[in-house]
Amino acid sequence: MAESTKYIGVDQDKNNGLTHLGRIVRDAWVFNILPESETCAGWDRSQMQNLYEKVHAAWEPYGHLPSRLPEELQVRHRRVYDHAIQTAKAKGWNPELDEDD
């Protein structure tokens, strides 16, 4: 995201939002920081930074590991990310890292 640009939204982001910014949005959904209907389209850098800080704080008690989430959050995390991964694969995303990744 260039300094003067706005985020395009998790639904329009590369690889169905399986990017750094897309993961922040999805994690915000997992922790109910944002409703799942919020894609963050049009958000500027400061808004995304504020969201990142909230998401980071929400992860801290769990060591930033999905396996340490309570059952309810694990189920939500699995649902949110499984859907994102399935949709990205259907659109041609390959989860294997390229030489440039």
PDB file of N, CA and C in Angstrom:
ATOM      1  N   MET A   1       0.859  -1.177   0.000  1.00  0.00           N
ATOM      2  CA  MET A   1       0.000   0.000   0.000  1.00  0.00           C
ATOM      3  C   MET A   1       0.900   1.233   0.000  1.00  0.00           C
ATOM      4  N   ALA A   2       0.924   1.960  -1.078  1.00  0.00           N
ATOM      5  CA  ALA A   2       1.726   3.175  -1.169  1.00  0.00           C
ATOM      6  C   ALA A   2       1.163   4.231  -0.225  1.00  0.00           C
ATOM      7  N   GLU A   3       2.015   5.164   0.169  1.00  0.00           N
ATOM      8  CA  GLU A   3       1.603   6.163   1.161  1.00  0.00           C
ATOM      9  C   GLU A   3       0.356   6.938   0.757  1.00  0.00           C
ATOM     10  N   SER A   4       0.213   7.245  -0.504  1.00  0.00           N
ATOM     11  CA  SER A   4      -0.908   8.082  -0.928  1.00  0.00           C
ATOM     12  C   SER A   4      -2.143   7.269  -1.316  1.00  0.00           C
ATOM     13  N   THR A   5      -2.048   5.962  -1.284  1.00  0.00           N
ATOM     14  CA  THR A   5      -3.161   5.143  -1.716  1.00  0.00           C
ATOM     15  C   THR A   5      -3.982   4.652  -0.541  1.00  0.00           C
ATOM     16  N   LYS A   6      -5.117   4.167  -0.864  1.00  0.00           N
ATOM     17  CA  LYS A   6      -6.032   3.590   0.117  1.00  0.00           C
ATOM     18  C   LYS A   6      -6.033   2.074  -0.086  1.00  0.00           C
ATOM     19  N   TYR A   7      -6.342   1.353   0.969  1.00  0.00           N
ATOM     20  CA  TYR A   7      -6.423  -0.099   0.875  1.00  0.00           C
ATOM     21  C   TYR A   7      -7.610  -0.468  -0.010  1.00  0.00           C
ATOM     22  N   ILE A   8      -7.429  -1.444  -0.887  1.00  0.00           N
ATOM     23  CA  ILE A   8      -8.475  -1.808  -1.847  1.00  0.00           C
ATOM     24  C   ILE A   8      -9.567  -2.683  -1.241  1.00  0.00           C
ATOM     25  N   GLY A   9      -9.311  -3.236  -0.086  1.00  0.00           N
ATOM     26  CA  GLY A   9     -10.296  -4.088   0.576  1.00  0.00           C
ATOM     27  C   GLY A   9      -9.878  -5.540   0.518  1.00  0.00           C
ATOM     28  N   VAL A  10     -10.174  -6.258   1.563  1.00  0.00           N
ATOM     29  CA  VAL A  10      -9.751  -7.650   1.669  1.00  0.00           C
ATOM     30  C   VAL A  10     -10.325  -8.497   0.536  1.00  0.00           C
ATOM     31  N   ASP A  11     -11.498  -8.173   0.075  1.00  0.00           N
ATOM     32  CA  ASP A  11     -12.125  -8.958  -0.993  1.00  0.00           C
ATOM     33  C   ASP A  11     -11.522  -8.678  -2.367  1.00  0.00           C
ATOM     34  N   GLN A  12     -10.810  -7.571  -2.511  1.00  0.00           N
ATOM     35  CA  GLN A  12     -10.170  -7.218  -3.780  1.00  0.00           C
ATOM     36  C   GLN A  12      -8.654  -7.383  -3.726  1.00  0.00           C
ATOM     37  N   ASP A  13      -8.124  -7.694  -2.564  1.00  0.00           N
ATOM     38  CA  ASP A  13      -6.683  -7.806  -2.352  1.00  0.00           C
ATOM     39  C   ASP A  13      -6.131  -9.048  -3.055  1.00  0.00           C
ATOM     40  N   LYS A  14      -4.847  -9.034  -3.305  1.00  0.00           N
ATOM     41  CA  LYS A  14      -4.138 -10.146  -3.945  1.00  0.00           C
ATOM     42  C   LYS A  14      -4.400 -11.452  -3.190  1.00  0.00           C
ATOM     43  N   ASN A  15      -4.558 -12.518  -3.937  1.00  0.00           N
ATOM     44  CA  ASN A  15      -4.751 -13.858  -3.372  1.00  0.00           C
ATOM     45  C   ASN A  15      -5.891 -13.922  -2.367  1.00  0.00           C
ATOM     46  N   ASN A  16      -6.995 -13.270  -2.714  1.00  0.00           N
ATOM     47  CA  ASN A  16      -8.189 -13.264  -1.868  1.00  0.00           C
ATOM     48  C   ASN A  16      -7.913 -12.731  -0.473  1.00  0.00           C
ATOM     49  N   GLY A  17      -7.007 -11.776  -0.380  1.00  0.00           N
ATOM     50  CA  GLY A  17      -6.715 -11.158   0.903  1.00  0.00           C
ATOM     51  C   GLY A  17      -5.760 -11.948   1.766  1.00  0.00           C
ATOM     52  N   LEU A  18      -5.047 -12.894   1.194  1.00  0.00           N
ATOM     53  CA  LEU A  18      -4.043 -13.632   1.963  1.00  0.00           C
ATOM     54  C   LEU A  18      -2.711 -12.894   1.854  1.00  0.00           C
ATOM     55  N   THR A  19      -2.754 -11.659   2.313  1.00  0.00           N
ATOM     56  CA  THR A  19      -1.608 -10.753   2.332  1.00  0.00           C
ATOM     57  C   THR A  19      -1.478 -10.228   3.752  1.00  0.00           C
ATOM     58  N   HIS A  20      -0.434  -9.457   3.996  1.00  0.00           N
ATOM     59  CA  HIS A  20      -0.251  -8.897   5.341  1.00  0.00           C
ATOM     60  C   HIS A  20      -1.474  -8.075   5.770  1.00  0.00           C
ATOM     61  N   LEU A  21      -1.904  -7.160   4.927  1.00  0.00           N
ATOM     62  CA  LEU A  21      -3.048  -6.325   5.285  1.00  0.00           C
ATOM     63  C   LEU A  21      -4.338  -7.131   5.339  1.00  0.00           C
ATOM     64  N   GLY A  22      -4.492  -8.057   4.415  1.00  0.00           N
ATOM     65  CA  GLY A  22      -5.680  -8.907   4.414  1.00  0.00           C
ATOM     66  C   GLY A  22      -5.781  -9.741   5.683  1.00  0.00           C
ATOM     67  N   ARG A  23      -4.655 -10.236   6.160  1.00  0.00           N
ATOM     68  CA  ARG A  23      -4.662 -11.029   7.398  1.00  0.00           C
ATOM     69  C   ARG A  23      -5.043 -10.165   8.602  1.00  0.00           C
ATOM     70  N   ILE A  24      -4.633  -8.916   8.587  1.00  0.00           N
ATOM     71  CA  ILE A  24      -5.027  -8.015   9.681  1.00  0.00           C
ATOM     72  C   ILE A  24      -6.546  -7.877   9.699  1.00  0.00           C
ATOM     73  N   VAL A  25      -7.135  -7.684   8.532  1.00  0.00           N
ATOM     74  CA  VAL A  25      -8.596  -7.553   8.447  1.00  0.00           C
ATOM     75  C   VAL A  25      -9.265  -8.846   8.906  1.00  0.00           C
ATOM     76  N   ARG A  26      -8.790  -9.974   8.399  1.00  0.00           N
ATOM     77  CA  ARG A  26      -9.392 -11.257   8.781  1.00  0.00           C
ATOM     78  C   ARG A  26      -9.247 -11.520  10.281  1.00  0.00           C
ATOM     79  N   ASP A  27      -8.095 -11.189  10.834  1.00  0.00           N
ATOM     80  CA  ASP A  27      -7.917 -11.367  12.277  1.00  0.00           C
ATOM     81  C   ASP A  27      -8.846 -10.440  13.061  1.00  0.00           C
ATOM     82  N   ALA A  28      -9.091  -9.255  12.529  1.00  0.00           N
ATOM     83  CA  ALA A  28     -10.048  -8.351  13.177  1.00  0.00           C
ATOM     84  C   ALA A  28     -11.438  -8.973  13.190  1.00  0.00           C
ATOM     85  N   TRP A  29     -11.770  -9.709  12.133  1.00  0.00           N
ATOM     86  CA  TRP A  29     -13.051 -10.429  12.116  1.00  0.00           C
ATOM     87  C   TRP A  29     -13.062 -11.512  13.187  1.00  0.00           C
ATOM     88  N   VAL A  30     -11.965 -12.263  13.270  1.00  0.00           N
ATOM     89  CA  VAL A  30     -11.880 -13.356  14.250  1.00  0.00           C
ATOM     90  C   VAL A  30     -12.117 -12.827  15.661  1.00  0.00           C
ATOM     91  N   PHE A  31     -11.508 -11.709  15.998  1.00  0.00           N
ATOM     92  CA  PHE A  31     -11.603 -11.143  17.340  1.00  0.00           C
ATOM     93  C   PHE A  31     -12.791 -10.194  17.521  1.00  0.00           C
ATOM     94  N   ASN A  32     -13.667 -10.138  16.536  1.00  0.00           N
ATOM     95  CA  ASN A  32     -14.840  -9.249  16.595  1.00  0.00           C
ATOM     96  C   ASN A  32     -14.476  -7.780  16.789  1.00  0.00           C
ATOM     97  N   ILE A  33     -13.337  -7.405  16.262  1.00  0.00           N
ATOM     98  CA  ILE A  33     -12.953  -5.992  16.254  1.00  0.00           C
ATOM     99  C   ILE A  33     -13.720  -5.285  15.143  1.00  0.00           C
ATOM    100  N   LEU A  34     -13.936  -6.023  14.061  1.00  0.00           N
ATOM    101  CA  LEU A  34     -14.723  -5.544  12.921  1.00  0.00           C
ATOM    102  C   LEU A  34     -15.768  -6.602  12.569  1.00  0.00           C
ATOM    103  N   PRO A  35     -16.903  -6.180  12.036  1.00  0.00           N
ATOM    104  CA  PRO A  35     -17.852  -7.174  11.511  1.00  0.00           C
ATOM    105  C   PRO A  35     -17.280  -7.758  10.216  1.00  0.00           C
ATOM    106  N   GLU A  36     -17.657  -8.983   9.908  1.00  0.00           N
ATOM    107  CA  GLU A  36     -17.136  -9.632   8.705  1.00  0.00           C
ATOM    108  C   GLU A  36     -17.579  -8.943   7.420  1.00  0.00           C
ATOM    109  N   SER A  37     -18.532  -8.071   7.501  1.00  0.00           N
ATOM    110  CA  SER A  37     -18.968  -7.315   6.327  1.00  0.00           C
ATOM    111  C   SER A  37     -18.016  -6.151   6.014  1.00  0.00           C
ATOM    112  N   GLU A  38     -17.139  -5.804   6.964  1.00  0.00           N
ATOM    113  CA  GLU A  38     -16.200  -4.686   6.766  1.00  0.00           C
ATOM    114  C   GLU A  38     -14.963  -5.186   6.037  1.00  0.00           C
ATOM    115  N   THR A  39     -14.750  -4.702   4.817  1.00  0.00           N
ATOM    116  CA  THR A  39     -13.590  -5.116   4.018  1.00  0.00           C
ATOM    117  C   THR A  39     -12.419  -4.145   4.147  1.00  0.00           C
ATOM    118  N   CYS A  40     -12.658  -3.005   4.740  1.00  0.00           N
ATOM    119  CA  CYS A  40     -11.670  -1.936   4.909  1.00  0.00           C
ATOM    120  C   CYS A  40     -11.301  -1.255   3.594  1.00  0.00           C
ATOM    121  N   ALA A  41     -12.123  -1.432   2.581  1.00  0.00           N
ATOM    122  CA  ALA A  41     -11.895  -0.749   1.306  1.00  0.00           C
ATOM    123  C   ALA A  41     -11.913   0.752   1.526  1.00  0.00           C
ATOM    124  N   GLY A  42     -10.899   1.422   0.999  1.00  0.00           N
ATOM    125  CA  GLY A  42     -10.804   2.867   1.111  1.00  0.00           C
ATOM    126  C   GLY A  42     -10.126   3.359   2.375  1.00  0.00           C
ATOM    127  N   TRP A  43      -9.704   2.439   3.223  1.00  0.00           N
ATOM    128  CA  TRP A  43      -9.035   2.851   4.460  1.00  0.00           C
ATOM    129  C   TRP A  43      -7.634   3.364   4.146  1.00  0.00           C
ATOM    130  N   ASP A  44      -7.213   4.411   4.860  1.00  0.00           N
ATOM    131  CA  ASP A  44      -5.873   4.958   4.656  1.00  0.00           C
ATOM    132  C   ASP A  44      -4.870   4.280   5.594  1.00  0.00           C
ATOM    133  N   ARG A  45      -3.620   4.677   5.472  1.00  0.00           N
ATOM    134  CA  ARG A  45      -2.537   4.056   6.252  1.00  0.00           C
ATOM    135  C   ARG A  45      -2.760   4.171   7.754  1.00  0.00           C
ATOM    136  N   SER A  46      -3.217   5.304   8.220  1.00  0.00           N
ATOM    137  CA  SER A  46      -3.395   5.474   9.662  1.00  0.00           C
ATOM    138  C   SER A  46      -4.528   4.589  10.180  1.00  0.00           C
ATOM    139  N   GLN A  47      -5.577   4.436   9.406  1.00  0.00           N
ATOM    140  CA  GLN A  47      -6.669   3.553   9.814  1.00  0.00           C
ATOM    141  C   GLN A  47      -6.192   2.096   9.876  1.00  0.00           C
ATOM    142  N   MET A  48      -5.407   1.690   8.890  1.00  0.00           N
ATOM    143  CA  MET A  48      -4.893   0.323   8.880  1.00  0.00           C
ATOM    144  C   MET A  48      -3.895   0.122  10.020  1.00  0.00           C
ATOM    145  N   GLN A  49      -3.100   1.128  10.328  1.00  0.00           N
ATOM    146  CA  GLN A  49      -2.154   1.035  11.449  1.00  0.00           C
ATOM    147  C   GLN A  49      -2.907   0.894  12.771  1.00  0.00           C
ATOM    148  N   ASN A  50      -3.968   1.669  12.941  1.00  0.00           N
ATOM    149  CA  ASN A  50      -4.777   1.569  14.163  1.00  0.00           C
ATOM    150  C   ASN A  50      -5.408   0.185  14.278  1.00  0.00           C
ATOM    151  N   LEU A  51      -5.886  -0.354  13.162  1.00  0.00           N
ATOM    152  CA  LEU A  51      -6.464  -1.689  13.168  1.00  0.00           C
ATOM    153  C   LEU A  51      -5.393  -2.721  13.520  1.00  0.00           C
ATOM    154  N   TYR A  52      -4.213  -2.578  12.926  1.00  0.00           N
ATOM    155  CA  TYR A  52      -3.110  -3.485  13.232  1.00  0.00           C
ATOM    156  C   TYR A  52      -2.831  -3.500  14.737  1.00  0.00           C
ATOM    157  N   GLU A  53      -2.780  -2.340  15.348  1.00  0.00           N
ATOM    158  CA  GLU A  53      -2.485  -2.255  16.779  1.00  0.00           C
ATOM    159  C   GLU A  53      -3.548  -2.951  17.621  1.00  0.00           C
ATOM    160  N   LYS A  54      -4.808  -2.819  17.233  1.00  0.00           N
ATOM    161  CA  LYS A  54      -5.890  -3.503  17.959  1.00  0.00           C
ATOM    162  C   LYS A  54      -5.786  -5.017  17.794  1.00  0.00           C
ATOM    163  N   VAL A  55      -5.504  -5.451  16.575  1.00  0.00           N
ATOM    164  CA  VAL A  55      -5.381  -6.887  16.297  1.00  0.00           C
ATOM    165  C   VAL A  55      -4.171  -7.457  17.036  1.00  0.00           C
ATOM    166  N   HIS A  56      -3.066  -6.736  17.004  1.00  0.00           N
ATOM    167  CA  HIS A  56      -1.862  -7.184  17.701  1.00  0.00           C
ATOM    168  C   HIS A  56      -2.138  -7.359  19.198  1.00  0.00           C
ATOM    169  N   ALA A  57      -2.810  -6.401  19.783  1.00  0.00           N
ATOM    170  CA  ALA A  57      -3.151  -6.476  21.211  1.00  0.00           C
ATOM    171  C   ALA A  57      -4.087  -7.652  21.500  1.00  0.00           C
ATOM    172  N   ALA A  58      -5.008  -7.927  20.585  1.00  0.00           N
ATOM    173  CA  ALA A  58      -5.934  -9.049  20.771  1.00  0.00           C
ATOM    174  C   ALA A  58      -5.205 -10.389  20.722  1.00  0.00           C
ATOM    175  N   TRP A  59      -4.159 -10.486  19.914  1.00  0.00           N
ATOM    176  CA  TRP A  59      -3.385 -11.722  19.799  1.00  0.00           C
ATOM    177  C   TRP A  59      -2.454 -11.958  20.985  1.00  0.00           C
ATOM    178  N   GLU A  60      -1.992 -10.891  21.624  1.00  0.00           N
ATOM    179  CA  GLU A  60      -0.966 -11.002  22.669  1.00  0.00           C
ATOM    180  C   GLU A  60      -1.257 -12.057  23.734  1.00  0.00           C
ATOM    181  N   PRO A  61      -2.464 -12.139  24.294  1.00  0.00           N
ATOM    182  CA  PRO A  61      -2.687 -13.155  25.345  1.00  0.00           C
ATOM    183  C   PRO A  61      -2.525 -14.595  24.852  1.00  0.00           C
ATOM    184  N   TYR A  62      -2.525 -14.781  23.551  1.00  0.00           N
ATOM    185  CA  TYR A  62      -2.453 -16.118  22.970  1.00  0.00           C
ATOM    186  C   TYR A  62      -1.116 -16.366  22.270  1.00  0.00           C
ATOM    187  N   GLY A  63      -0.158 -15.503  22.514  1.00  0.00           N
ATOM    188  CA  GLY A  63       1.161 -15.674  21.916  1.00  0.00           C
ATOM    189  C   GLY A  63       1.152 -15.630  20.399  1.00  0.00           C
ATOM    190  N   HIS A  64       0.132 -15.009  19.829  1.00  0.00           N
ATOM    191  CA  HIS A  64      -0.005 -14.881  18.371  1.00  0.00           C
ATOM    192  C   HIS A  64      -0.079 -16.243  17.680  1.00  0.00           C
ATOM    193  N   LEU A  65      -0.576 -17.250  18.394  1.00  0.00           N
ATOM    194  CA  LEU A  65      -0.693 -18.605  17.854  1.00  0.00           C
ATOM    195  C   LEU A  65      -2.139 -19.062  17.852  1.00  0.00           C
ATOM    196  N   PRO A  66      -2.683 -19.417  16.694  1.00  0.00           N
ATOM    197  CA  PRO A  66      -4.073 -19.905  16.646  1.00  0.00           C
ATOM    198  C   PRO A  66      -4.320 -21.101  17.564  1.00  0.00           C
ATOM    199  N   SER A  67      -3.328 -21.935  17.748  1.00  0.00           N
ATOM    200  CA  SER A  67      -3.502 -23.118  18.605  1.00  0.00           C
ATOM    201  C   SER A  67      -3.735 -22.764  20.069  1.00  0.00           C
ATOM    202  N   ARG A  68      -3.419 -21.558  20.452  1.00  0.00           N
ATOM    203  CA  ARG A  68      -3.624 -21.126  21.843  1.00  0.00           C
ATOM    204  C   ARG A  68      -4.938 -20.367  22.043  1.00  0.00           C
ATOM    205  N   LEU A  69      -5.667 -20.168  20.973  1.00  0.00           N
ATOM    206  CA  LEU A  69      -6.949 -19.474  21.087  1.00  0.00           C
ATOM    207  C   LEU A  69      -7.943 -20.362  21.823  1.00  0.00           C
ATOM    208  N   PRO A  70      -8.882 -19.743  22.548  1.00  0.00           N
ATOM    209  CA  PRO A  70      -9.969 -20.538  23.127  1.00  0.00           C
ATOM    210  C   PRO A  70     -10.794 -21.171  22.000  1.00  0.00           C
ATOM    211  N   GLU A  71     -11.496 -22.224  22.309  1.00  0.00           N
ATOM    212  CA  GLU A  71     -12.228 -23.008  21.304  1.00  0.00           C
ATOM    213  C   GLU A  71     -13.088 -22.142  20.379  1.00  0.00           C
ATOM    214  N   GLU A  72     -13.850 -21.225  20.947  1.00  0.00           N
ATOM    215  CA  GLU A  72     -14.736 -20.377  20.132  1.00  0.00           C
ATOM    216  C   GLU A  72     -13.948 -19.582  19.093  1.00  0.00           C
ATOM    217  N   LEU A  73     -12.822 -19.015  19.500  1.00  0.00           N
ATOM    218  CA  LEU A  73     -12.006 -18.251  18.566  1.00  0.00           C
ATOM    219  C   LEU A  73     -11.281 -19.159  17.574  1.00  0.00           C
ATOM    220  N   GLN A  74     -10.884 -20.355  18.002  1.00  0.00           N
ATOM    221  CA  GLN A  74     -10.263 -21.300  17.074  1.00  0.00           C
ATOM    222  C   GLN A  74     -11.231 -21.674  15.962  1.00  0.00           C
ATOM    223  N   VAL A  75     -12.469 -21.926  16.343  1.00  0.00           N
ATOM    224  CA  VAL A  75     -13.488 -22.287  15.350  1.00  0.00           C
ATOM    225  C   VAL A  75     -13.696 -21.133  14.369  1.00  0.00           C
ATOM    226  N   ARG A  76     -13.794 -19.918  14.883  1.00  0.00           N
ATOM    227  CA  ARG A  76     -13.983 -18.748  14.018  1.00  0.00           C
ATOM    228  C   ARG A  76     -12.765 -18.545  13.119  1.00  0.00           C
ATOM    229  N   HIS A  77     -11.564 -18.667  13.684  1.00  0.00           N
ATOM    230  CA  HIS A  77     -10.327 -18.512  12.913  1.00  0.00           C
ATOM    231  C   HIS A  77     -10.277 -19.534  11.784  1.00  0.00           C
ATOM    232  N   ARG A  78     -10.580 -20.769  12.091  1.00  0.00           N
ATOM    233  CA  ARG A  78     -10.565 -21.836  11.093  1.00  0.00           C
ATOM    234  C   ARG A  78     -11.568 -21.541   9.985  1.00  0.00           C
ATOM    235  N   ARG A  79     -12.771 -21.115  10.350  1.00  0.00           N
ATOM    236  CA  ARG A  79     -13.804 -20.818   9.359  1.00  0.00           C
ATOM    237  C   ARG A  79     -13.379 -19.674   8.447  1.00  0.00           C
ATOM    238  N   VAL A  80     -12.893 -18.583   9.043  1.00  0.00           N
ATOM    239  CA  VAL A  80     -12.499 -17.397   8.267  1.00  0.00           C
ATOM    240  C   VAL A  80     -11.359 -17.731   7.315  1.00  0.00           C
ATOM    241  N   TYR A  81     -10.333 -18.401   7.819  1.00  0.00           N
ATOM    242  CA  TYR A  81      -9.169 -18.686   6.988  1.00  0.00           C
ATOM    243  C   TYR A  81      -9.402 -19.835   6.016  1.00  0.00           C
ATOM    244  N   ASP A  82     -10.151 -20.851   6.406  1.00  0.00           N
ATOM    245  CA  ASP A  82     -10.455 -21.929   5.458  1.00  0.00           C
ATOM    246  C   ASP A  82     -11.215 -21.387   4.253  1.00  0.00           C
ATOM    247  N   HIS A  83     -12.169 -20.513   4.503  1.00  0.00           N
ATOM    248  CA  HIS A  83     -12.928 -19.912   3.399  1.00  0.00           C
ATOM    249  C   HIS A  83     -11.997 -19.085   2.501  1.00  0.00           C
ATOM    250  N   ALA A  84     -11.124 -18.288   3.104  1.00  0.00           N
ATOM    251  CA  ALA A  84     -10.202 -17.461   2.319  1.00  0.00           C
ATOM    252  C   ALA A  84      -9.278 -18.324   1.471  1.00  0.00           C
ATOM    253  N   ILE A  85      -8.764 -19.391   2.047  1.00  0.00           N
ATOM    254  CA  ILE A  85      -7.834 -20.268   1.333  1.00  0.00           C
ATOM    255  C   ILE A  85      -8.546 -20.999   0.202  1.00  0.00           C
ATOM    256  N   GLN A  86      -9.728 -21.535   0.475  1.00  0.00           N
ATOM    257  CA  GLN A  86     -10.481 -22.241  -0.567  1.00  0.00           C
ATOM    258  C   GLN A  86     -10.810 -21.319  -1.734  1.00  0.00           C
ATOM    259  N   THR A  87     -11.238 -20.103  -1.417  1.00  0.00           N
ATOM    260  CA  THR A  87     -11.583 -19.150  -2.468  1.00  0.00           C
ATOM    261  C   THR A  87     -10.341 -18.753  -3.267  1.00  0.00           C
ATOM    262  N   ALA A  88      -9.229 -18.522  -2.587  1.00  0.00           N
ATOM    263  CA  ALA A  88      -7.989 -18.154  -3.282  1.00  0.00           C
ATOM    264  C   ALA A  88      -7.520 -19.279  -4.190  1.00  0.00           C
ATOM    265  N   LYS A  89      -7.591 -20.519  -3.710  1.00  0.00           N
ATOM    266  CA  LYS A  89      -7.187 -21.657  -4.542  1.00  0.00           C
ATOM    267  C   LYS A  89      -8.084 -21.776  -5.770  1.00  0.00           C
ATOM    268  N   ALA A  90      -9.384 -21.556  -5.592  1.00  0.00           N
ATOM    269  CA  ALA A  90     -10.315 -21.625  -6.719  1.00  0.00           C
ATOM    270  C   ALA A  90     -10.004 -20.560  -7.767  1.00  0.00           C
ATOM    271  N   LYS A  91      -9.377 -19.464  -7.328  1.00  0.00           N
ATOM    272  CA  LYS A  91      -8.994 -18.391  -8.249  1.00  0.00           C
ATOM    273  C   LYS A  91      -7.575 -18.558  -8.782  1.00  0.00           C
ATOM    274  N   GLY A  92      -6.944 -19.712  -8.463  1.00  0.00           N
ATOM    275  CA  GLY A  92      -5.632 -19.998  -9.020  1.00  0.00           C
ATOM    276  C   GLY A  92      -4.453 -19.772  -8.092  1.00  0.00           C
ATOM    277  N   TRP A  93      -4.687 -19.401  -6.846  1.00  0.00           N
ATOM    278  CA  TRP A  93      -3.588 -19.185  -5.912  1.00  0.00           C
ATOM    279  C   TRP A  93      -2.904 -20.502  -5.590  1.00  0.00           C
ATOM    280  N   ASN A  94      -1.581 -20.475  -5.583  1.00  0.00           N
ATOM    281  CA  ASN A  94      -0.789 -21.632  -5.206  1.00  0.00           C
ATOM    282  C   ASN A  94      -0.074 -21.283  -3.906  1.00  0.00           C
ATOM    283  N   PRO A  95      -0.332 -22.021  -2.825  1.00  0.00           N
ATOM    284  CA  PRO A  95       0.261 -21.677  -1.538  1.00  0.00           C
ATOM    285  C   PRO A  95       1.760 -21.930  -1.443  1.00  0.00           C
ATOM    286  N   GLU A  96       2.340 -22.601  -2.437  1.00  0.00           N
ATOM    287  CA  GLU A  96       3.782 -22.826  -2.426  1.00  0.00           C
ATOM    288  C   GLU A  96       4.485 -21.506  -2.688  1.00  0.00           C
ATOM    289  N   LEU A  97       5.559 -21.262  -1.956  1.00  0.00           N
ATOM    290  CA  LEU A  97       6.309 -20.023  -2.125  1.00  0.00           C
ATOM    291  C   LEU A  97       7.081 -20.044  -3.431  1.00  0.00           C
ATOM    292  N   ASP A  98       7.067 -18.920  -4.110  1.00  0.00           N
ATOM    293  CA  ASP A  98       7.886 -18.737  -5.307  1.00  0.00           C
ATOM    294  C   ASP A  98       9.273 -18.292  -4.878  1.00  0.00           C
ATOM    295  N   GLU A  99      10.205 -18.256  -5.811  1.00  0.00           N
ATOM    296  CA  GLU A  99      11.551 -17.786  -5.504  1.00  0.00           C
ATOM    297  C   GLU A  99      11.546 -16.341  -5.015  1.00  0.00           C
ATOM    298  N   ASP A 100      10.546 -15.553  -5.451  1.00  0.00           N
ATOM    299  CA  ASP A 100      10.467 -14.141  -5.071  1.00  0.00           C
ATOM    300  C   ASP A 100       9.807 -13.919  -3.721  1.00  0.00           C
ATOM    301  N   ASP A 101       9.186 -14.948  -3.136  1.00  0.00           N
ATOM    302  CA  ASP A 101       8.470 -14.792  -1.863  1.00  0.00           C
ATOM    303  C   ASP A 101       9.384 -14.951  -0.677  1.00  0.00           C
TER     304      ASP A 101
END
